[in-house]
Tab-separated table of C-alpha atoms and ligand atoms in Angstrom:
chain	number	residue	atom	x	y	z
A	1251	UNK	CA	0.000	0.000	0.000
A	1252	UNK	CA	1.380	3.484	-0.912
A	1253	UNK	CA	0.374	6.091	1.420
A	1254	UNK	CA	-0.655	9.557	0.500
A	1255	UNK	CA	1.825	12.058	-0.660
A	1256	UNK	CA	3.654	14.561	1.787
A	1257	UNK	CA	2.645	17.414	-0.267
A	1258	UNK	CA	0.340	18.010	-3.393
A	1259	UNK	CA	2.007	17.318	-6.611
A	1260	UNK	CA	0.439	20.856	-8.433
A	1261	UNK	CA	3.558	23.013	-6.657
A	1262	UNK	CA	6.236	20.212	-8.006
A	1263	UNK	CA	7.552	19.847	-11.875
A	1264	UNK	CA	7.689	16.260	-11.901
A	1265	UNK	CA	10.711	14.845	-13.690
A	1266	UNK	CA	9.426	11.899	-16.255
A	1267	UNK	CA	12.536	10.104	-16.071
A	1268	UNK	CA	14.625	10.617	-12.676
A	1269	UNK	CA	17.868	8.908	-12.494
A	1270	UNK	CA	19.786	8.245	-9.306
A	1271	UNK	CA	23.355	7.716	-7.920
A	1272	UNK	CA	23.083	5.447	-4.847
A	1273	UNK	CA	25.617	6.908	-2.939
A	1274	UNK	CA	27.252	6.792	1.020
A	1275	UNK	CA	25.877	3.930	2.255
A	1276	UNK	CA	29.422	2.471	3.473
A	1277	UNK	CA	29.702	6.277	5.290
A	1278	UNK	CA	25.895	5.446	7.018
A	1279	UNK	CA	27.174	2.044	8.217
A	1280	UNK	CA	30.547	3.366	9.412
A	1281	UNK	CA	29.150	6.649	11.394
A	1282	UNK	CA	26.928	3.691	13.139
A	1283	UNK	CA	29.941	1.243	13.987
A	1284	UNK	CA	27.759	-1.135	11.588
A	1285	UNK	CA	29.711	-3.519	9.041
A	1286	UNK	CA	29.032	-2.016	4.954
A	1287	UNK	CA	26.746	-4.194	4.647
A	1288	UNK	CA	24.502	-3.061	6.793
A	1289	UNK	CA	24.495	0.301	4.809
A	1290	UNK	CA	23.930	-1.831	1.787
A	1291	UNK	CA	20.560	-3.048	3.394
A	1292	UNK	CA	19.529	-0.158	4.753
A	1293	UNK	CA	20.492	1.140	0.918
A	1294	UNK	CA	18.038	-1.492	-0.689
A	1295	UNK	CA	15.559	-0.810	1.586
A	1296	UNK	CA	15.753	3.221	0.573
A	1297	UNK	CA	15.832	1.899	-3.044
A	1298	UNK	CA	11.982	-0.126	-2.299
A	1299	UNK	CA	11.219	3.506	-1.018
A	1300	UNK	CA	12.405	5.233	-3.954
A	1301	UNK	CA	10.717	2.793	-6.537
A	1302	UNK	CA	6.996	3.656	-3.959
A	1303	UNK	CA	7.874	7.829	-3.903
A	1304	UNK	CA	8.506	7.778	-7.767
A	1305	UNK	CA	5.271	5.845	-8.225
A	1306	UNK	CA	2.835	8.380	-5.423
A	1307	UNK	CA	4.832	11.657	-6.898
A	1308	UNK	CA	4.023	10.574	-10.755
A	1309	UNK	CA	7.497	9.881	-12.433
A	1310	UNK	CA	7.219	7.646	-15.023
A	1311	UNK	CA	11.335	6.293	-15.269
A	1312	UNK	CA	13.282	5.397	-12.500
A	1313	UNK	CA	16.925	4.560	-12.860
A	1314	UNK	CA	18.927	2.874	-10.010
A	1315	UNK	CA	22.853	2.935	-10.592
A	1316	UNK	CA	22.994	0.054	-8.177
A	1317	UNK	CA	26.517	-1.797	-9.199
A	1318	UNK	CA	29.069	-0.011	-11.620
A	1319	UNK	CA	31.308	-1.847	-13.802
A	1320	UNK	CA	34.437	-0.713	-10.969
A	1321	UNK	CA	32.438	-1.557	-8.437
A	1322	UNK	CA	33.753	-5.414	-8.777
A	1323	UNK	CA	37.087	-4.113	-7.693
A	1324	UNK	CA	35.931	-3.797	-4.097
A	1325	UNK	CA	36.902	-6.918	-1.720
A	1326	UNK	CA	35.210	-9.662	-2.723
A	1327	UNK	CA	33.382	-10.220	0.431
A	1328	UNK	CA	30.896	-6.635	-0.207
A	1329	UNK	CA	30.687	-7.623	-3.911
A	1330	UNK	CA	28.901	-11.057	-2.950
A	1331	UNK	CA	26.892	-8.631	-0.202
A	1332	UNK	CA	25.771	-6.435	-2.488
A	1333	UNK	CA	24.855	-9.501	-5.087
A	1334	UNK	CA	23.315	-11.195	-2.251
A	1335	UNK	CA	20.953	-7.724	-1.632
A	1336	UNK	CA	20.183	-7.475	-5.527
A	1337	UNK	CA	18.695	-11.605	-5.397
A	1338	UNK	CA	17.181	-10.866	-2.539
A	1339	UNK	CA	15.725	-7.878	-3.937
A	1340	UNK	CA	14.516	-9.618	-7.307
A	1341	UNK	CA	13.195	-12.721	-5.483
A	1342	UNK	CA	11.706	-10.337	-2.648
A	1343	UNK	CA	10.316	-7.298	-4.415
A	1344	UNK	CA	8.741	-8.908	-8.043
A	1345	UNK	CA	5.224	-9.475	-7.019
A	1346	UNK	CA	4.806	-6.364	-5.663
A	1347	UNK	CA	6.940	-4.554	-7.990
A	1348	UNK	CA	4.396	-6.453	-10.749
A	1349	UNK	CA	1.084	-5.400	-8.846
A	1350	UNK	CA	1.991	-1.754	-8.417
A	1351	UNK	CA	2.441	-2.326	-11.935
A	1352	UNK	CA	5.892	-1.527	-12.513
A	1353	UNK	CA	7.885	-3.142	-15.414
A	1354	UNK	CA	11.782	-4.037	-14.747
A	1355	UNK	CA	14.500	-3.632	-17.481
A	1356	UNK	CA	18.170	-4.019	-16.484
A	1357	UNK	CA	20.966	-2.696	-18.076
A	1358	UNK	CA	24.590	-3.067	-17.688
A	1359	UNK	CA	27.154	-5.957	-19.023
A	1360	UNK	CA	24.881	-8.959	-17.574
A	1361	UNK	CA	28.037	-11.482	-18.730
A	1362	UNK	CA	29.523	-10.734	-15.515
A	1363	UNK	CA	26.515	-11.434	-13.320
A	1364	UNK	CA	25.946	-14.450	-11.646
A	1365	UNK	CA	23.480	-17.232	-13.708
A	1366	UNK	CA	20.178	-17.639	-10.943
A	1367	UNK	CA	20.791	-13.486	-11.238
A	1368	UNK	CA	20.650	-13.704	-14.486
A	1369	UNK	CA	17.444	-15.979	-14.825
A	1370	UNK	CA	15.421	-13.778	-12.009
A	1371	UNK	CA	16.307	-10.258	-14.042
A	1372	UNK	CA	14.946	-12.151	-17.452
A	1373	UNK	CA	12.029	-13.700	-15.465
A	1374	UNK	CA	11.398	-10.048	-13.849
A	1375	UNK	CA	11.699	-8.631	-17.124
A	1376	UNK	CA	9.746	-11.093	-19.118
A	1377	UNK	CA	6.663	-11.035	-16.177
A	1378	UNK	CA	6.418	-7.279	-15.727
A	1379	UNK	CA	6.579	-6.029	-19.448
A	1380	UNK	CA	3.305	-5.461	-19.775
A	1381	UNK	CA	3.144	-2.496	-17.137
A	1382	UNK	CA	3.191	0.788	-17.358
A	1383	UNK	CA	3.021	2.585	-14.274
A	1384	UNK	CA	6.707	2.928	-13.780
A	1385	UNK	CA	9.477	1.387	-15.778
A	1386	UNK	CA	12.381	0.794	-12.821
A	1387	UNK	CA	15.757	0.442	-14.700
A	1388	UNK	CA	18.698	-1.331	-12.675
A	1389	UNK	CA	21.992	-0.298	-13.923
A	1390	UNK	CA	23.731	-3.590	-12.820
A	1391	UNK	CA	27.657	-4.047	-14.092
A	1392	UNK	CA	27.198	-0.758	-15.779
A	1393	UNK	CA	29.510	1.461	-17.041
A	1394	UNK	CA	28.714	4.400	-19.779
A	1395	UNK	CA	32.025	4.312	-21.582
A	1396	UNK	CA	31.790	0.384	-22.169
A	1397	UNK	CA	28.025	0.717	-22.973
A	1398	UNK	CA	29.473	3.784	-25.614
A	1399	UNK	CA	32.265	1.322	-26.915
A	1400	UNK	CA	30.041	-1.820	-26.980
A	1401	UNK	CA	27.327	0.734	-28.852
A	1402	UNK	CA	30.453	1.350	-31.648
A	1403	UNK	CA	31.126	-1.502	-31.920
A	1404	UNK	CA	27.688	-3.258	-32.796
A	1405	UNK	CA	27.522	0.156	-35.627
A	1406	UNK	CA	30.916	-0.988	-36.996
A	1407	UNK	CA	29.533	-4.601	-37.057
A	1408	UNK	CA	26.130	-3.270	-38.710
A	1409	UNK	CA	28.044	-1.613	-41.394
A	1410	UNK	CA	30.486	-4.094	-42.496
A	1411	UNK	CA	27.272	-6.811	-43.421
A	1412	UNK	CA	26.171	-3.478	-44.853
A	1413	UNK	CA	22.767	-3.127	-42.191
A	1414	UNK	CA	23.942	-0.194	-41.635
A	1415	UNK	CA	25.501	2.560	-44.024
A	1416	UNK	CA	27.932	4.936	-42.511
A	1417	UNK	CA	26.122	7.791	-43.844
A	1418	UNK	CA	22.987	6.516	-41.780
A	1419	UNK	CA	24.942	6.984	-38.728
A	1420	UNK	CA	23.789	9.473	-36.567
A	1421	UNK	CA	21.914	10.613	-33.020
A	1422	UNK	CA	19.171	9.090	-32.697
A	1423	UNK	CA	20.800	5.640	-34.377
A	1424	UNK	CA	23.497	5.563	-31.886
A	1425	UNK	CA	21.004	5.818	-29.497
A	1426	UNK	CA	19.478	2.702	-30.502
A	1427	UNK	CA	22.440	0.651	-29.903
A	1428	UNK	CA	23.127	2.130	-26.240
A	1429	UNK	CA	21.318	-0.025	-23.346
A	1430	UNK	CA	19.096	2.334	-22.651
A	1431	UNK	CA	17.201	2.080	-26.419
A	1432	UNK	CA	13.333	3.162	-26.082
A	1433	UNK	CA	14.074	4.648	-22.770
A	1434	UNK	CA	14.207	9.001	-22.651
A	1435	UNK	CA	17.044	10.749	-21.709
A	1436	UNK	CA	16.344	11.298	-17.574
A	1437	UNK	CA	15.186	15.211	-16.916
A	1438	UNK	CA	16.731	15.069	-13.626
A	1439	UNK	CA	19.767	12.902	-11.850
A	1440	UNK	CA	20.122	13.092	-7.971
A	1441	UNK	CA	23.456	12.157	-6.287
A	1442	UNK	CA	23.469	11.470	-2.483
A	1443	UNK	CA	26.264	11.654	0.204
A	1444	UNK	CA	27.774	15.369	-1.154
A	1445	UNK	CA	29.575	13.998	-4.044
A	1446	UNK	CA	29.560	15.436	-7.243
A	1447	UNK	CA	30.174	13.379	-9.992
A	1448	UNK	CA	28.807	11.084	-12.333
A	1449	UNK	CA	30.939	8.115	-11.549
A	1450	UNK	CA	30.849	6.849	-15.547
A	1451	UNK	CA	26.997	6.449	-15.151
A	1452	UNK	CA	24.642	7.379	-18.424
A	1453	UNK	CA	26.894	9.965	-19.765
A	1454	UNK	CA	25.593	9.926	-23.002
A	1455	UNK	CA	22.029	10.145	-21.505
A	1456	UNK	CA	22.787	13.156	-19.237
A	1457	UNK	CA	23.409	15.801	-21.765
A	1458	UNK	CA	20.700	18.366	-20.844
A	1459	UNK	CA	19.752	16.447	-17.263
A	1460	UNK	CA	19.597	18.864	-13.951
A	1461	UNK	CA	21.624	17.636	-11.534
A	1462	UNK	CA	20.920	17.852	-7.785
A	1463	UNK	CA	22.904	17.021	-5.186
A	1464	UNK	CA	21.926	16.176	-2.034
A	1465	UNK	CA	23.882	15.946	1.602
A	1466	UNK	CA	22.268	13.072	2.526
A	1467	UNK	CA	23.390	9.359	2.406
A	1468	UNK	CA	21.409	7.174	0.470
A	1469	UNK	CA	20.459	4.438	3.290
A	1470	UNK	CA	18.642	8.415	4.840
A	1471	UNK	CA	17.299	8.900	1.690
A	1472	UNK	CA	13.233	9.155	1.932
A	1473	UNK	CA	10.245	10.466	0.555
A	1474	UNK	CA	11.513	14.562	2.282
A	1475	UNK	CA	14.910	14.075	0.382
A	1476	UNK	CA	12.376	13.234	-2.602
A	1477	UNK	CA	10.079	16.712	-2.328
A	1478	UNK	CA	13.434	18.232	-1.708
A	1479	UNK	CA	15.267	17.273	-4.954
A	1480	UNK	CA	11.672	17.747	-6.735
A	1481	UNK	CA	11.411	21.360	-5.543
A	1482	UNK	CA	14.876	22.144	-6.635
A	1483	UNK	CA	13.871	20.765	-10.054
A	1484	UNK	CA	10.882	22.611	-10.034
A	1485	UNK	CA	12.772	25.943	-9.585
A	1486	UNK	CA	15.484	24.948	-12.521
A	1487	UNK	CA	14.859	26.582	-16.042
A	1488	UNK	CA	15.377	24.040	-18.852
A	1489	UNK	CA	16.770	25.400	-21.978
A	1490	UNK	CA	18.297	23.091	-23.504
A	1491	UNK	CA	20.993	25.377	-25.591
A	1492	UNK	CA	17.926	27.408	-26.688
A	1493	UNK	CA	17.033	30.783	-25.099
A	1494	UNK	CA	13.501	30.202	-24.270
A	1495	UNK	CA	12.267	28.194	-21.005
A	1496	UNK	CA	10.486	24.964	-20.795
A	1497	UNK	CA	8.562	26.815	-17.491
A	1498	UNK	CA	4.720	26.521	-18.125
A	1499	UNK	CA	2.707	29.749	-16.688
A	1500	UNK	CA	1.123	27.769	-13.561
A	1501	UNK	CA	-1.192	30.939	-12.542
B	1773	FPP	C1	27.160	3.258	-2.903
B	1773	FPP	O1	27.536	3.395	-1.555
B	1773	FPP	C2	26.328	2.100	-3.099
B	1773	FPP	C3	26.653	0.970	-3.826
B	1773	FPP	C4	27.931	0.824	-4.515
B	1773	FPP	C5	25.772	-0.177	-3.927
B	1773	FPP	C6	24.326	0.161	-4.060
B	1773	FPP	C7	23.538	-1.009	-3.677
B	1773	FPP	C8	22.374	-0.954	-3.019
B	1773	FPP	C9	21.693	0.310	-2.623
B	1773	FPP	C10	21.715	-2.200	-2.615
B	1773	FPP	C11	20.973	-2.934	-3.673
B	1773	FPP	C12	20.155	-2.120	-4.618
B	1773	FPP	C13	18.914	-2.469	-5.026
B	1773	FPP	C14	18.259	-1.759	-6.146
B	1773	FPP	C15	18.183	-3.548	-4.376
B	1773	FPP	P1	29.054	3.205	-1.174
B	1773	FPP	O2	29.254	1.825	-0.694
B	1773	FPP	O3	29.923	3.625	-2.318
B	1773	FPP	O4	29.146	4.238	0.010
B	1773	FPP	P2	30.445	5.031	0.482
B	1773	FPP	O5	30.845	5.913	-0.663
B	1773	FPP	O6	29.935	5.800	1.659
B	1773	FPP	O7	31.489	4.015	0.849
């Protein structure tokens, strides 16, 4: 059951994609003498949150950078925490993920996951496609420049059995060989914990995308950090190059 929003969505701009960078919760475990992984949980269990807020508030995209491609060089003891979290999440969360009517879509080099992952993300993907209240994207084993290189190199492919002519190439094509084909570019990316960077995640993607970001760390992150981002959104002009706003008159 999703409970009633904090505020009334008429004062808010609501982003239709919203993309987020998952970050700090090692720094929430460690400032509460807890192992990481507790700050992992505590992180999947702001990510269920997230997933509910983004359904009551109206966005229709959600992307979760939830495992980058360097985030397998961390001791192998978190990596299998964080995997563990992720199958616990997709053998958890997919019935109710499926009756709120969300559809899953995973992107990221899935080679490198493990093969029961594997099957639940295809099975998640395969029961929820259907739905259209929110489309949750998982960046798992992502990383932008390898999704930019793979993307190339599919084109090149395309064009020597002559699919694909070279003087076809352009925007929107390369678009369709990124991971994220079908899926718009997100309006607005939040990062938590007071970094400020975009860690390799949907570089391409983020070309015109407001950034906010926010103090708090992630496994904190609830449905006040949500409004908060929102309203900074709301107050952003989008111009994308041009000179004239995207603001609509609201009086
Ligand atoms: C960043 O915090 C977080 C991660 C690298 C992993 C994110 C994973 C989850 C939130 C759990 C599973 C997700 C889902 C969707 C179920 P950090 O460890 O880099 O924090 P730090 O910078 O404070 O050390």
């Amino acid at each position: 059951m999703i409970s009633e929003p904090l505020i009334e969505n008429d004062n808010l701009d609501i982003p239709f994609h919203l993309a987020i960078i998952m970050d700090g919760n090692g720094r929430w475990a460690k400032s509460k003498g807890y192992p990481r992984v507790a700050g992992h949980r505590k992180g999947a269990e702001a990510a269920r949150l997230a997933v509910e807020n983004s359904i009551k508030y109206g966005v229709r995209y959600l992307t979760l950078y939830s495992f980058s491609s360097e985030n397998w060089r961390r001791p192998v003891d978190e990596v299998n925490d964080i995997m563990g979290l992720l199958r616990e999440y997709l053998l958890n969360q997919m019935n109710e993920l499926h009756s709120s009517g969300v559809r899953l879509r995973v992107i990221g080099e899935r080679d490198n996951l493990a093969s029961d992952i594997n099957l639940l993300i295809e099975e998640g993907e395969m029961s929820t496609k259907s739905n259209t209240t929110l489309e949750l994207v998982i960046a798992l084993s992502y990383g932008s420049r390898s999704e930019i290189v793979n993307a190339t190199k599919r084109i090149l492919n395309n064009v020597d059995l002559g699919v694909v002519k070279p003087r076809e190439i352009n925007e929107i094509l390369f678009e369709s060989y990124l991971d994220t084909a079908g899926i718009p570019n997100p309006d607005l990316l939040i990062r938590t914990s007071g970094e400020k960077r975009l860690s390799n995640f949907l570089l391409w993607q983020l070309a015109y995308t407001e950034l906010v970001f926010l103090d708090v760390l992630w496994p904190d992150f609830g449905e006040p950090d949500f409004i908060k981002a929102l309203f900074e959104f709301t107050q952003r002009e989008r111009r994308f190059g041009s000179i004239n706003s995207n603001k609509i008159d609201k009086n």
